[in-house]
């Protein structure tokens, strides 16, 4: 008969992986609906079996040891594979897709980029339980690390080491102004011309603000932010009212707006949107099917 620890290895590895992802035994216990001593015993059993320490314990905080990082890299795909075994087996057998799909995205991505793909996916896989999480980029990364979503869709500039970002879509920077704004009548526009007028920008903790600030500083130009407003639809509305001008990407423009639109690629970089995952994340068949709708070559032609 196999040792009892080996019979319980999947549960032990699940407890270990969840603790490693959340950085807390108590948080892992809450997520797994176990007691904190039970999760601690699972980790201790693995440490005894492998003869290594998996975590450095510093009071309430824990950190993976190098050996723990090595085990996590091996064990996480196995645990996730077991969790999604029914859906994977059904996909292999050609049965209709079942299961769940959770995607994190910001408001602009949910409004402008994803609707066509969500509609197609819902029609192709009506039995999949689908959830879209409207979150900021930082919260989306936290959800990825806690395995609360399958993947995120959005734009990234600085990619953390534990995160993978693959761009799919590219959008160009545009100046938007009311048709009656003085800039709308000019044939040529310089950044100095733009700096003379008040800007309407998203809140300063978002990447657009940082991008605009960086470009004006590089050209040693002062500028004024007249209004901070959350969401491109709100910004477009107040620009239409001639309360200021803005720099946006054309992801939010469909041509129906009452706006003067001018390309700004001379000064501002294009912006990419794509798939954001946790490195080593096992993607379910449902997640892969959705990603293929956005980019049929994302997995290099593999159907698995």
PDB file of C-alpha atoms in Angstrom:
ATOM      1  CA  UNK A   1       0.000   0.000   0.000  1.00  0.00           C
ATOM      2  CA  UNK A   2       1.255   3.489  -0.798  1.00  0.00           C
ATOM      3  CA  UNK A   3       2.196   5.734   2.128  1.00  0.00           C
ATOM      4  CA  UNK A   4      -0.706   7.856   3.242  1.00  0.00           C
ATOM      5  CA  UNK A   5       1.184  11.059   2.345  1.00  0.00           C
ATOM      6  CA  UNK A   6       1.329   9.966  -1.268  1.00  0.00           C
ATOM      7  CA  UNK A   7      -2.381   9.163  -1.309  1.00  0.00           C
ATOM      8  CA  UNK A   8      -3.042  12.726  -0.171  1.00  0.00           C
ATOM      9  CA  UNK A   9      -0.408  14.335  -2.388  1.00  0.00           C
ATOM     10  CA  UNK A  10      -2.862  16.187  -4.658  1.00  0.00           C
ATOM     11  CA  UNK A  11      -4.514  17.846  -1.661  1.00  0.00           C
ATOM     12  CA  UNK A  12      -1.105  18.691  -0.226  1.00  0.00           C
ATOM     13  CA  UNK A  13       0.106  20.190  -3.481  1.00  0.00           C
ATOM     14  CA  UNK A  14      -3.140  22.152  -3.831  1.00  0.00           C
ATOM     15  CA  UNK A  15      -2.640  23.585  -0.345  1.00  0.00           C
ATOM     16  CA  UNK A  16       0.995  24.391  -1.088  1.00  0.00           C
ATOM     17  CA  UNK A  17       0.264  26.065  -4.447  1.00  0.00           C
ATOM     18  CA  UNK A  18      -2.620  28.119  -3.072  1.00  0.00           C
ATOM     19  CA  UNK A  19      -0.490  29.290  -0.150  1.00  0.00           C
ATOM     20  CA  UNK A  20       2.347  30.216  -2.505  1.00  0.00           C
ATOM     21  CA  UNK A  21       0.021  32.202  -4.756  1.00  0.00           C
ATOM     22  CA  UNK A  22      -1.688  34.099  -1.935  1.00  0.00           C
ATOM     23  CA  UNK A  23       1.381  34.445   0.294  1.00  0.00           C
ATOM     24  CA  UNK A  24      -0.606  33.455   3.347  1.00  0.00           C
ATOM     25  CA  UNK A  25      -1.644  30.170   4.973  1.00  0.00           C
ATOM     26  CA  UNK A  26      -4.793  31.739   6.425  1.00  0.00           C
ATOM     27  CA  UNK A  27      -5.815  33.169   3.028  1.00  0.00           C
ATOM     28  CA  UNK A  28      -5.206  29.781   1.413  1.00  0.00           C
ATOM     29  CA  UNK A  29      -7.293  28.093   4.095  1.00  0.00           C
ATOM     30  CA  UNK A  30     -10.163  30.504   3.437  1.00  0.00           C
ATOM     31  CA  UNK A  31     -10.022  29.903  -0.297  1.00  0.00           C
ATOM     32  CA  UNK A  32      -9.830  26.104   0.065  1.00  0.00           C
ATOM     33  CA  UNK A  33     -12.466  26.100   2.829  1.00  0.00           C
ATOM     34  CA  UNK A  34     -10.103  24.316   5.200  1.00  0.00           C
ATOM     35  CA  UNK A  35      -8.771  25.127   8.641  1.00  0.00           C
ATOM     36  CA  UNK A  36      -5.454  26.905   8.901  1.00  0.00           C
ATOM     37  CA  UNK A  37      -3.864  23.956  10.795  1.00  0.00           C
ATOM     38  CA  UNK A  38      -4.960  21.600   7.994  1.00  0.00           C
ATOM     39  CA  UNK A  39      -3.136  23.659   5.345  1.00  0.00           C
ATOM     40  CA  UNK A  40      -0.076  23.938   7.595  1.00  0.00           C
ATOM     41  CA  UNK A  41      -0.037  20.149   8.001  1.00  0.00           C
ATOM     42  CA  UNK A  42      -0.263  19.685   4.214  1.00  0.00           C
ATOM     43  CA  UNK A  43       2.791  21.871   3.701  1.00  0.00           C
ATOM     44  CA  UNK A  44       4.689  20.212   6.556  1.00  0.00           C
ATOM     45  CA  UNK A  45       3.964  16.762   5.075  1.00  0.00           C
ATOM     46  CA  UNK A  46       5.474  17.853   1.744  1.00  0.00           C
ATOM     47  CA  UNK A  47       8.504  19.333   3.492  1.00  0.00           C
ATOM     48  CA  UNK A  48       9.019  16.094   5.426  1.00  0.00           C
ATOM     49  CA  UNK A  49       8.642  13.938   2.324  1.00  0.00           C
ATOM     50  CA  UNK A  50      11.006  16.006   0.171  1.00  0.00           C
ATOM     51  CA  UNK A  51      13.405  16.858   2.983  1.00  0.00           C
ATOM     52  CA  UNK A  52      13.433  20.607   2.287  1.00  0.00           C
ATOM     53  CA  UNK A  53      11.913  23.811   3.607  1.00  0.00           C
ATOM     54  CA  UNK A  54       9.350  25.206   1.175  1.00  0.00           C
ATOM     55  CA  UNK A  55       8.661  28.518   2.925  1.00  0.00           C
ATOM     56  CA  UNK A  56      10.584  31.012   5.006  1.00  0.00           C
ATOM     57  CA  UNK A  57       8.343  31.882   7.924  1.00  0.00           C
ATOM     58  CA  UNK A  58       8.602  35.433   9.238  1.00  0.00           C
ATOM     59  CA  UNK A  59       5.743  35.868  11.654  1.00  0.00           C
ATOM     60  CA  UNK A  60       2.474  36.132   9.723  1.00  0.00           C
ATOM     61  CA  UNK A  61       4.342  36.540   6.434  1.00  0.00           C
ATOM     62  CA  UNK A  62       5.768  33.649   4.437  1.00  0.00           C
ATOM     63  CA  UNK A  63       8.018  33.565   1.403  1.00  0.00           C
ATOM     64  CA  UNK A  64       8.965  30.733  -0.914  1.00  0.00           C
ATOM     65  CA  UNK A  65      12.446  29.298  -0.537  1.00  0.00           C
ATOM     66  CA  UNK A  66      14.370  28.481  -3.740  1.00  0.00           C
ATOM     67  CA  UNK A  67      13.250  24.859  -3.265  1.00  0.00           C
ATOM     68  CA  UNK A  68       9.677  26.059  -2.849  1.00  0.00           C
ATOM     69  CA  UNK A  69       9.890  28.058  -6.068  1.00  0.00           C
ATOM     70  CA  UNK A  70      11.123  24.954  -7.866  1.00  0.00           C
ATOM     71  CA  UNK A  71       8.259  22.847  -6.542  1.00  0.00           C
ATOM     72  CA  UNK A  72       5.716  25.507  -7.429  1.00  0.00           C
ATOM     73  CA  UNK A  73       6.956  25.587 -11.018  1.00  0.00           C
ATOM     74  CA  UNK A  74       6.483  21.812 -11.277  1.00  0.00           C
ATOM     75  CA  UNK A  75       3.329  21.384  -9.203  1.00  0.00           C
ATOM     76  CA  UNK A  76       1.151  24.289 -10.300  1.00  0.00           C
ATOM     77  CA  UNK A  77       0.478  23.017 -13.855  1.00  0.00           C
ATOM     78  CA  UNK A  78      -0.317  19.569 -12.400  1.00  0.00           C
ATOM     79  CA  UNK A  79      -2.780  20.937  -9.850  1.00  0.00           C
ATOM     80  CA  UNK A  80      -4.445  23.214 -12.381  1.00  0.00           C
ATOM     81  CA  UNK A  81      -4.584  20.350 -14.878  1.00  0.00           C
ATOM     82  CA  UNK A  82      -6.446  18.189 -12.368  1.00  0.00           C
ATOM     83  CA  UNK A  83      -8.837  21.040 -11.562  1.00  0.00           C
ATOM     84  CA  UNK A  84      -9.829  21.372 -15.221  1.00  0.00           C
ATOM     85  CA  UNK A  85      -9.669  17.660 -16.116  1.00  0.00           C
ATOM     86  CA  UNK A  86     -13.423  17.346 -16.936  1.00  0.00           C
ATOM     87  CA  UNK A  87     -13.382  20.312 -19.337  1.00  0.00           C
ATOM     88  CA  UNK A  88     -10.105  19.206 -20.928  1.00  0.00           C
ATOM     89  CA  UNK A  89     -11.368  15.652 -21.378  1.00  0.00           C
ATOM     90  CA  UNK A  90     -14.637  16.915 -22.862  1.00  0.00           C
ATOM     91  CA  UNK A  91     -12.731  19.095 -25.310  1.00  0.00           C
ATOM     92  CA  UNK A  92     -10.494  16.172 -26.302  1.00  0.00           C
ATOM     93  CA  UNK A  93     -13.540  14.011 -26.938  1.00  0.00           C
ATOM     94  CA  UNK A  94     -15.181  16.690 -29.065  1.00  0.00           C
ATOM     95  CA  UNK A  95     -18.097  17.189 -26.684  1.00  0.00           C
ATOM     96  CA  UNK A  96     -19.842  20.568 -26.370  1.00  0.00           C
ATOM     97  CA  UNK A  97     -17.883  22.983 -24.145  1.00  0.00           C
ATOM     98  CA  UNK A  98     -18.893  23.221 -20.522  1.00  0.00           C
ATOM     99  CA  UNK A  99     -17.300  24.805 -17.488  1.00  0.00           C
ATOM    100  CA  UNK A 100     -16.542  28.396 -16.617  1.00  0.00           C
ATOM    101  CA  UNK A 101     -14.587  31.356 -17.953  1.00  0.00           C
ATOM    102  CA  UNK A 102     -13.506  34.421 -15.977  1.00  0.00           C
ATOM    103  CA  UNK A 103     -11.875  37.398 -17.699  1.00  0.00           C
ATOM    104  CA  UNK A 104     -10.585  40.579 -16.046  1.00  0.00           C
ATOM    105  CA  UNK A 105     -10.503  43.830 -18.020  1.00  0.00           C
ATOM    106  CA  UNK A 106     -10.742  47.566 -17.599  1.00  0.00           C
ATOM    107  CA  UNK A 107     -13.769  49.597 -18.591  1.00  0.00           C
ATOM    108  CA  UNK A 108     -12.441  50.743 -21.970  1.00  0.00           C
ATOM    109  CA  UNK A 109     -11.531  47.172 -22.938  1.00  0.00           C
ATOM    110  CA  UNK A 110     -14.959  45.936 -21.876  1.00  0.00           C
ATOM    111  CA  UNK A 111     -16.725  48.710 -23.776  1.00  0.00           C
ATOM    112  CA  UNK A 112     -14.770  48.917 -27.013  1.00  0.00           C
ATOM    113  CA  UNK A 113     -12.656  45.818 -27.610  1.00  0.00           C
ATOM    114  CA  UNK A 114     -14.355  42.775 -26.116  1.00  0.00           C
ATOM    115  CA  UNK A 115     -18.072  42.990 -27.063  1.00  0.00           C
ATOM    116  CA  UNK A 116     -17.720  41.407 -30.512  1.00  0.00           C
ATOM    117  CA  UNK A 117     -15.670  38.523 -29.110  1.00  0.00           C
ATOM    118  CA  UNK A 118     -17.970  38.000 -26.115  1.00  0.00           C
ATOM    119  CA  UNK A 119     -20.951  37.824 -28.459  1.00  0.00           C
ATOM    120  CA  UNK A 120     -19.255  35.261 -30.704  1.00  0.00           C
ATOM    121  CA  UNK A 121     -18.089  33.170 -27.762  1.00  0.00           C
ATOM    122  CA  UNK A 122     -21.540  33.177 -26.145  1.00  0.00           C
ATOM    123  CA  UNK A 123     -23.066  31.971 -29.420  1.00  0.00           C
ATOM    124  CA  UNK A 124     -20.402  29.295 -29.962  1.00  0.00           C
ATOM    125  CA  UNK A 125     -20.292  28.042 -26.369  1.00  0.00           C
ATOM    126  CA  UNK A 126     -23.714  28.681 -24.810  1.00  0.00           C
ATOM    127  CA  UNK A 127     -23.152  26.204 -21.970  1.00  0.00           C
ATOM    128  CA  UNK A 128     -20.080  27.944 -20.590  1.00  0.00           C
ATOM    129  CA  UNK A 129     -20.702  30.070 -17.505  1.00  0.00           C
ATOM    130  CA  UNK A 130     -19.131  33.415 -18.388  1.00  0.00           C
ATOM    131  CA  UNK A 131     -18.026  36.209 -16.061  1.00  0.00           C
ATOM    132  CA  UNK A 132     -16.440  39.554 -16.958  1.00  0.00           C
ATOM    133  CA  UNK A 133     -14.722  41.428 -14.115  1.00  0.00           C
ATOM    134  CA  UNK A 134     -14.504  45.213 -14.509  1.00  0.00           C
ATOM    135  CA  UNK A 135     -11.301  46.037 -12.621  1.00  0.00           C
ATOM    136  CA  UNK A 136      -8.287  48.320 -12.748  1.00  0.00           C
ATOM    137  CA  UNK A 137      -5.005  46.988 -14.085  1.00  0.00           C
ATOM    138  CA  UNK A 138      -3.589  46.545 -10.577  1.00  0.00           C
ATOM    139  CA  UNK A 139      -6.656  44.679  -9.345  1.00  0.00           C
ATOM    140  CA  UNK A 140      -6.612  42.539 -12.467  1.00  0.00           C
ATOM    141  CA  UNK A 141      -3.028  41.459 -11.698  1.00  0.00           C
ATOM    142  CA  UNK A 142      -4.034  40.597  -8.146  1.00  0.00           C
ATOM    143  CA  UNK A 143      -6.892  38.460  -9.450  1.00  0.00           C
ATOM    144  CA  UNK A 144      -4.519  36.682 -11.830  1.00  0.00           C
ATOM    145  CA  UNK A 145      -2.083  35.918  -9.029  1.00  0.00           C
ATOM    146  CA  UNK A 146      -4.902  34.588  -6.841  1.00  0.00           C
ATOM    147  CA  UNK A 147      -6.275  32.459  -9.719  1.00  0.00           C
ATOM    148  CA  UNK A 148      -9.615  34.257  -9.515  1.00  0.00           C
ATOM    149  CA  UNK A 149      -9.659  34.786 -13.302  1.00  0.00           C
ATOM    150  CA  UNK A 150      -8.382  32.747 -16.246  1.00  0.00           C
ATOM    151  CA  UNK A 151      -6.696  35.714 -17.911  1.00  0.00           C
ATOM    152  CA  UNK A 152      -6.978  39.458 -18.370  1.00  0.00           C
ATOM    153  CA  UNK A 153      -7.274  41.592 -21.479  1.00  0.00           C
ATOM    154  CA  UNK A 154      -5.762  45.042 -21.458  1.00  0.00           C
ATOM    155  CA  UNK A 155      -2.770  47.254 -22.116  1.00  0.00           C
ATOM    156  CA  UNK A 156       0.539  46.960 -20.283  1.00  0.00           C
ATOM    157  CA  UNK A 157       3.710  49.034 -20.276  1.00  0.00           C
ATOM    158  CA  UNK A 158       5.691  47.569 -17.364  1.00  0.00           C
ATOM    159  CA  UNK A 159       5.268  43.787 -17.141  1.00  0.00           C
ATOM    160  CA  UNK A 160       6.145  42.135 -13.776  1.00  0.00           C
ATOM    161  CA  UNK A 161       8.375  39.074 -13.813  1.00  0.00           C
ATOM    162  CA  UNK A 162       5.564  36.700 -12.826  1.00  0.00           C
ATOM    163  CA  UNK A 163       3.218  37.999 -15.532  1.00  0.00           C
ATOM    164  CA  UNK A 164       3.118  37.324 -19.269  1.00  0.00           C
ATOM    165  CA  UNK A 165       1.734  39.901 -21.704  1.00  0.00           C
ATOM    166  CA  UNK A 166       1.181  39.208 -25.399  1.00  0.00           C
ATOM    167  CA  UNK A 167      -0.100  42.139 -27.503  1.00  0.00           C
ATOM    168  CA  UNK A 168      -2.750  41.437 -30.131  1.00  0.00           C
ATOM    169  CA  UNK A 169      -4.292  44.792 -31.047  1.00  0.00           C
ATOM    170  CA  UNK A 170      -2.673  48.181 -31.730  1.00  0.00           C
ATOM    171  CA  UNK A 171      -4.411  51.534 -31.463  1.00  0.00           C
ATOM    172  CA  UNK A 172      -3.111  54.946 -32.496  1.00  0.00           C
ATOM    173  CA  UNK A 173      -2.988  58.156 -30.420  1.00  0.00           C
ATOM    174  CA  UNK A 174      -5.402  60.919 -31.397  1.00  0.00           C
ATOM    175  CA  UNK A 175      -6.075  64.484 -30.381  1.00  0.00           C
ATOM    176  CA  UNK A 176      -9.786  65.130 -29.913  1.00  0.00           C
ATOM    177  CA  UNK A 177     -11.333  68.594 -29.771  1.00  0.00           C
ATOM    178  CA  UNK A 178     -14.730  70.172 -30.299  1.00  0.00           C
ATOM    179  CA  UNK A 179     -15.314  71.099 -33.984  1.00  0.00           C
ATOM    180  CA  UNK A 180     -15.397  74.786 -33.016  1.00  0.00           C
ATOM    181  CA  UNK A 181     -12.132  74.634 -31.064  1.00  0.00           C
ATOM    182  CA  UNK A 182      -9.329  76.885 -32.461  1.00  0.00           C
ATOM    183  CA  UNK A 183      -7.056  73.867 -33.011  1.00  0.00           C
ATOM    184  CA  UNK A 184      -9.587  72.286 -35.352  1.00  0.00           C
ATOM    185  CA  UNK A 185      -8.975  75.014 -37.948  1.00  0.00           C
ATOM    186  CA  UNK A 186      -5.208  74.555 -38.121  1.00  0.00           C
ATOM    187  CA  UNK A 187      -3.577  72.599 -40.916  1.00  0.00           C
ATOM    188  CA  UNK A 188      -0.527  71.715 -38.844  1.00  0.00           C
ATOM    189  CA  UNK A 189      -0.382  71.066 -35.113  1.00  0.00           C
ATOM    190  CA  UNK A 190       2.681  71.015 -32.907  1.00  0.00           C
ATOM    191  CA  UNK A 191       2.907  69.887 -29.309  1.00  0.00           C
ATOM    192  CA  UNK A 192       3.538  73.516 -28.402  1.00  0.00           C
ATOM    193  CA  UNK A 193       0.177  74.444 -29.999  1.00  0.00           C
ATOM    194  CA  UNK A 194      -1.570  71.767 -27.940  1.00  0.00           C
ATOM    195  CA  UNK A 195       0.100  72.876 -24.713  1.00  0.00           C
ATOM    196  CA  UNK A 196      -1.680  76.250 -24.947  1.00  0.00           C
ATOM    197  CA  UNK A 197      -5.060  74.686 -24.173  1.00  0.00           C
ATOM    198  CA  UNK A 198      -6.449  72.876 -21.154  1.00  0.00           C
ATOM    199  CA  UNK A 199      -6.511  69.085 -21.255  1.00  0.00           C
ATOM    200  CA  UNK A 200      -9.154  66.637 -20.090  1.00  0.00           C
ATOM    201  CA  UNK A 201      -7.469  63.440 -18.913  1.00  0.00           C
ATOM    202  CA  UNK A 202      -8.291  60.248 -17.006  1.00  0.00           C
ATOM    203  CA  UNK A 203      -7.287  60.151 -13.305  1.00  0.00           C
ATOM    204  CA  UNK A 204      -3.581  60.613 -12.706  1.00  0.00           C
ATOM    205  CA  UNK A 205      -2.955  57.069 -11.437  1.00  0.00           C
ATOM    206  CA  UNK A 206      -3.780  55.668 -14.887  1.00  0.00           C
ATOM    207  CA  UNK A 207      -1.253  55.143 -17.677  1.00  0.00           C
ATOM    208  CA  UNK A 208      -2.679  57.790 -20.029  1.00  0.00           C
ATOM    209  CA  UNK A 209      -1.858  60.563 -17.562  1.00  0.00           C
ATOM    210  CA  UNK A 210       1.705  59.281 -17.177  1.00  0.00           C
ATOM    211  CA  UNK A 211       2.126  59.034 -20.957  1.00  0.00           C
ATOM    212  CA  UNK A 212       0.956  62.602 -21.562  1.00  0.00           C
ATOM    213  CA  UNK A 213       3.079  63.934 -18.698  1.00  0.00           C
ATOM    214  CA  UNK A 214       6.159  62.127 -20.025  1.00  0.00           C
ATOM    215  CA  UNK A 215       5.798  63.460 -23.569  1.00  0.00           C
ATOM    216  CA  UNK A 216       5.338  67.088 -22.506  1.00  0.00           C
ATOM    217  CA  UNK A 217       8.278  66.839 -20.120  1.00  0.00           C
ATOM    218  CA  UNK A 218      10.505  65.383 -22.845  1.00  0.00           C
ATOM    219  CA  UNK A 219       9.723  68.423 -24.992  1.00  0.00           C
ATOM    220  CA  UNK A 220      10.157  70.776 -21.991  1.00  0.00           C
ATOM    221  CA  UNK A 221       6.644  72.143 -22.337  1.00  0.00           C
ATOM    222  CA  UNK A 222       4.233  73.173 -19.629  1.00  0.00           C
ATOM    223  CA  UNK A 223       0.633  72.009 -19.871  1.00  0.00           C
ATOM    224  CA  UNK A 224      -2.581  72.358 -17.910  1.00  0.00           C
ATOM    225  CA  UNK A 225      -5.000  69.601 -16.952  1.00  0.00           C
ATOM    226  CA  UNK A 226      -8.325  71.394 -16.766  1.00  0.00           C
ATOM    227  CA  UNK A 227     -10.433  68.396 -15.822  1.00  0.00           C
ATOM    228  CA  UNK A 228      -9.881  64.842 -14.592  1.00  0.00           C
ATOM    229  CA  UNK A 229     -12.634  62.486 -15.686  1.00  0.00           C
ATOM    230  CA  UNK A 230     -13.015  58.735 -15.412  1.00  0.00           C
ATOM    231  CA  UNK A 231     -13.795  56.840 -18.615  1.00  0.00           C
ATOM    232  CA  UNK A 232     -13.366  57.692 -22.290  1.00  0.00           C
ATOM    233  CA  UNK A 233     -17.104  58.209 -22.835  1.00  0.00           C
ATOM    234  CA  UNK A 234     -17.128  60.869 -20.125  1.00  0.00           C
ATOM    235  CA  UNK A 235     -14.023  62.518 -21.547  1.00  0.00           C
ATOM    236  CA  UNK A 236     -15.451  62.575 -25.076  1.00  0.00           C
ATOM    237  CA  UNK A 237     -18.658  64.154 -23.777  1.00  0.00           C
ATOM    238  CA  UNK A 238     -16.863  67.050 -22.095  1.00  0.00           C
ATOM    239  CA  UNK A 239     -14.564  67.560 -25.068  1.00  0.00           C
ATOM    240  CA  UNK A 240     -17.677  67.806 -27.266  1.00  0.00           C
ATOM    241  CA  UNK A 241     -18.880  70.523 -24.894  1.00  0.00           C
ATOM    242  CA  UNK A 242     -15.619  72.390 -25.644  1.00  0.00           C
ATOM    243  CA  UNK A 243     -14.447  72.285 -22.041  1.00  0.00           C
ATOM    244  CA  UNK A 244     -11.002  71.126 -23.086  1.00  0.00           C
ATOM    245  CA  UNK A 245      -9.094  68.854 -25.457  1.00  0.00           C
ATOM    246  CA  UNK A 246      -7.757  65.366 -24.879  1.00  0.00           C
ATOM    247  CA  UNK A 247      -5.286  62.761 -26.103  1.00  0.00           C
ATOM    248  CA  UNK A 248      -6.929  59.353 -26.548  1.00  0.00           C
ATOM    249  CA  UNK A 249      -6.267  56.160 -28.460  1.00  0.00           C
ATOM    250  CA  UNK A 250      -8.616  55.355 -31.290  1.00  0.00           C
ATOM    251  CA  UNK A 251      -9.918  52.273 -29.477  1.00  0.00           C
ATOM    252  CA  UNK A 252     -12.643  54.569 -28.129  1.00  0.00           C
ATOM    253  CA  UNK A 253     -13.557  56.289 -31.418  1.00  0.00           C
ATOM    254  CA  UNK A 254     -16.140  54.884 -33.805  1.00  0.00           C
ATOM    255  CA  UNK A 255     -16.727  57.947 -36.018  1.00  0.00           C
ATOM    256  CA  UNK A 256     -20.132  58.818 -34.628  1.00  0.00           C
ATOM    257  CA  UNK A 257     -18.794  61.430 -32.210  1.00  0.00           C
ATOM    258  CA  UNK A 258     -19.186  65.146 -32.802  1.00  0.00           C
ATOM    259  CA  UNK A 259     -15.434  65.684 -32.528  1.00  0.00           C
ATOM    260  CA  UNK A 260     -12.487  66.946 -34.490  1.00  0.00           C
ATOM    261  CA  UNK A 261      -9.949  64.098 -34.537  1.00  0.00           C
ATOM    262  CA  UNK A 262      -6.270  64.502 -35.415  1.00  0.00           C
ATOM    263  CA  UNK A 263      -3.541  61.768 -35.457  1.00  0.00           C
ATOM    264  CA  UNK A 264      -0.827  62.309 -32.858  1.00  0.00           C
ATOM    265  CA  UNK A 265       1.608  59.550 -33.774  1.00  0.00           C
ATOM    266  CA  UNK A 266       4.324  62.152 -34.269  1.00  0.00           C
ATOM    267  CA  UNK A 267       4.496  62.687 -30.518  1.00  0.00           C
ATOM    268  CA  UNK A 268       2.726  59.822 -28.772  1.00  0.00           C
ATOM    269  CA  UNK A 269       3.332  56.090 -29.127  1.00  0.00           C
ATOM    270  CA  UNK A 270       0.684  53.666 -30.313  1.00  0.00           C
ATOM    271  CA  UNK A 271      -0.817  51.531 -27.590  1.00  0.00           C
ATOM    272  CA  UNK A 272      -1.228  47.773 -27.619  1.00  0.00           C
ATOM    273  CA  UNK A 273      -3.898  45.626 -25.991  1.00  0.00           C
ATOM    274  CA  UNK A 274      -3.558  41.921 -25.503  1.00  0.00           C
ATOM    275  CA  UNK A 275      -3.752  38.867 -23.256  1.00  0.00           C
ATOM    276  CA  UNK A 276      -2.325  39.015 -19.739  1.00  0.00           C
ATOM    277  CA  UNK A 277      -1.681  35.766 -17.849  1.00  0.00           C
ATOM    278  CA  UNK A 278       0.229  34.561 -14.835  1.00  0.00           C
ATOM    279  CA  UNK A 279       3.414  32.811 -15.953  1.00  0.00           C
ATOM    280  CA  UNK A 280       2.930  29.044 -15.799  1.00  0.00           C
ATOM    281  CA  UNK A 281      -0.837  29.368 -15.755  1.00  0.00           C
ATOM    282  CA  UNK A 282      -2.674  26.368 -17.193  1.00  0.00           C
ATOM    283  CA  UNK A 283      -5.282  27.757 -19.586  1.00  0.00           C
ATOM    284  CA  UNK A 284      -8.571  25.913 -19.787  1.00  0.00           C
ATOM    285  CA  UNK A 285     -10.074  24.914 -23.147  1.00  0.00           C
ATOM    286  CA  UNK A 286     -12.649  27.690 -22.673  1.00  0.00           C
ATOM    287  CA  UNK A 287      -9.923  30.285 -22.145  1.00  0.00           C
ATOM    288  CA  UNK A 288      -8.014  29.068 -25.190  1.00  0.00           C
ATOM    289  CA  UNK A 289     -11.167  29.129 -27.312  1.00  0.00           C
ATOM    290  CA  UNK A 290     -11.847  32.760 -26.371  1.00  0.00           C
ATOM    291  CA  UNK A 291      -8.260  33.822 -27.005  1.00  0.00           C
ATOM    292  CA  UNK A 292      -8.366  32.160 -30.435  1.00  0.00           C
ATOM    293  CA  UNK A 293     -11.359  34.331 -31.320  1.00  0.00           C
ATOM    294  CA  UNK A 294      -9.140  37.358 -30.770  1.00  0.00           C
ATOM    295  CA  UNK A 295      -6.059  35.848 -32.429  1.00  0.00           C
ATOM    296  CA  UNK A 296      -6.389  32.554 -34.307  1.00  0.00           C
ATOM    297  CA  UNK A 297      -2.597  32.137 -34.353  1.00  0.00           C
ATOM    298  CA  UNK A 298      -2.072  32.845 -30.645  1.00  0.00           C
ATOM    299  CA  UNK A 299      -1.150  29.228 -29.851  1.00  0.00           C
ATOM    300  CA  UNK A 300       0.767  28.632 -33.044  1.00  0.00           C
ATOM    301  CA  UNK A 301      -1.940  26.543 -34.627  1.00  0.00           C
ATOM    302  CA  UNK A 302      -2.227  24.131 -31.703  1.00  0.00           C
ATOM    303  CA  UNK A 303      -5.768  23.045 -30.945  1.00  0.00           C
ATOM    304  CA  UNK A 304      -5.004  21.865 -27.402  1.00  0.00           C
TER     305      UNK A 304
END
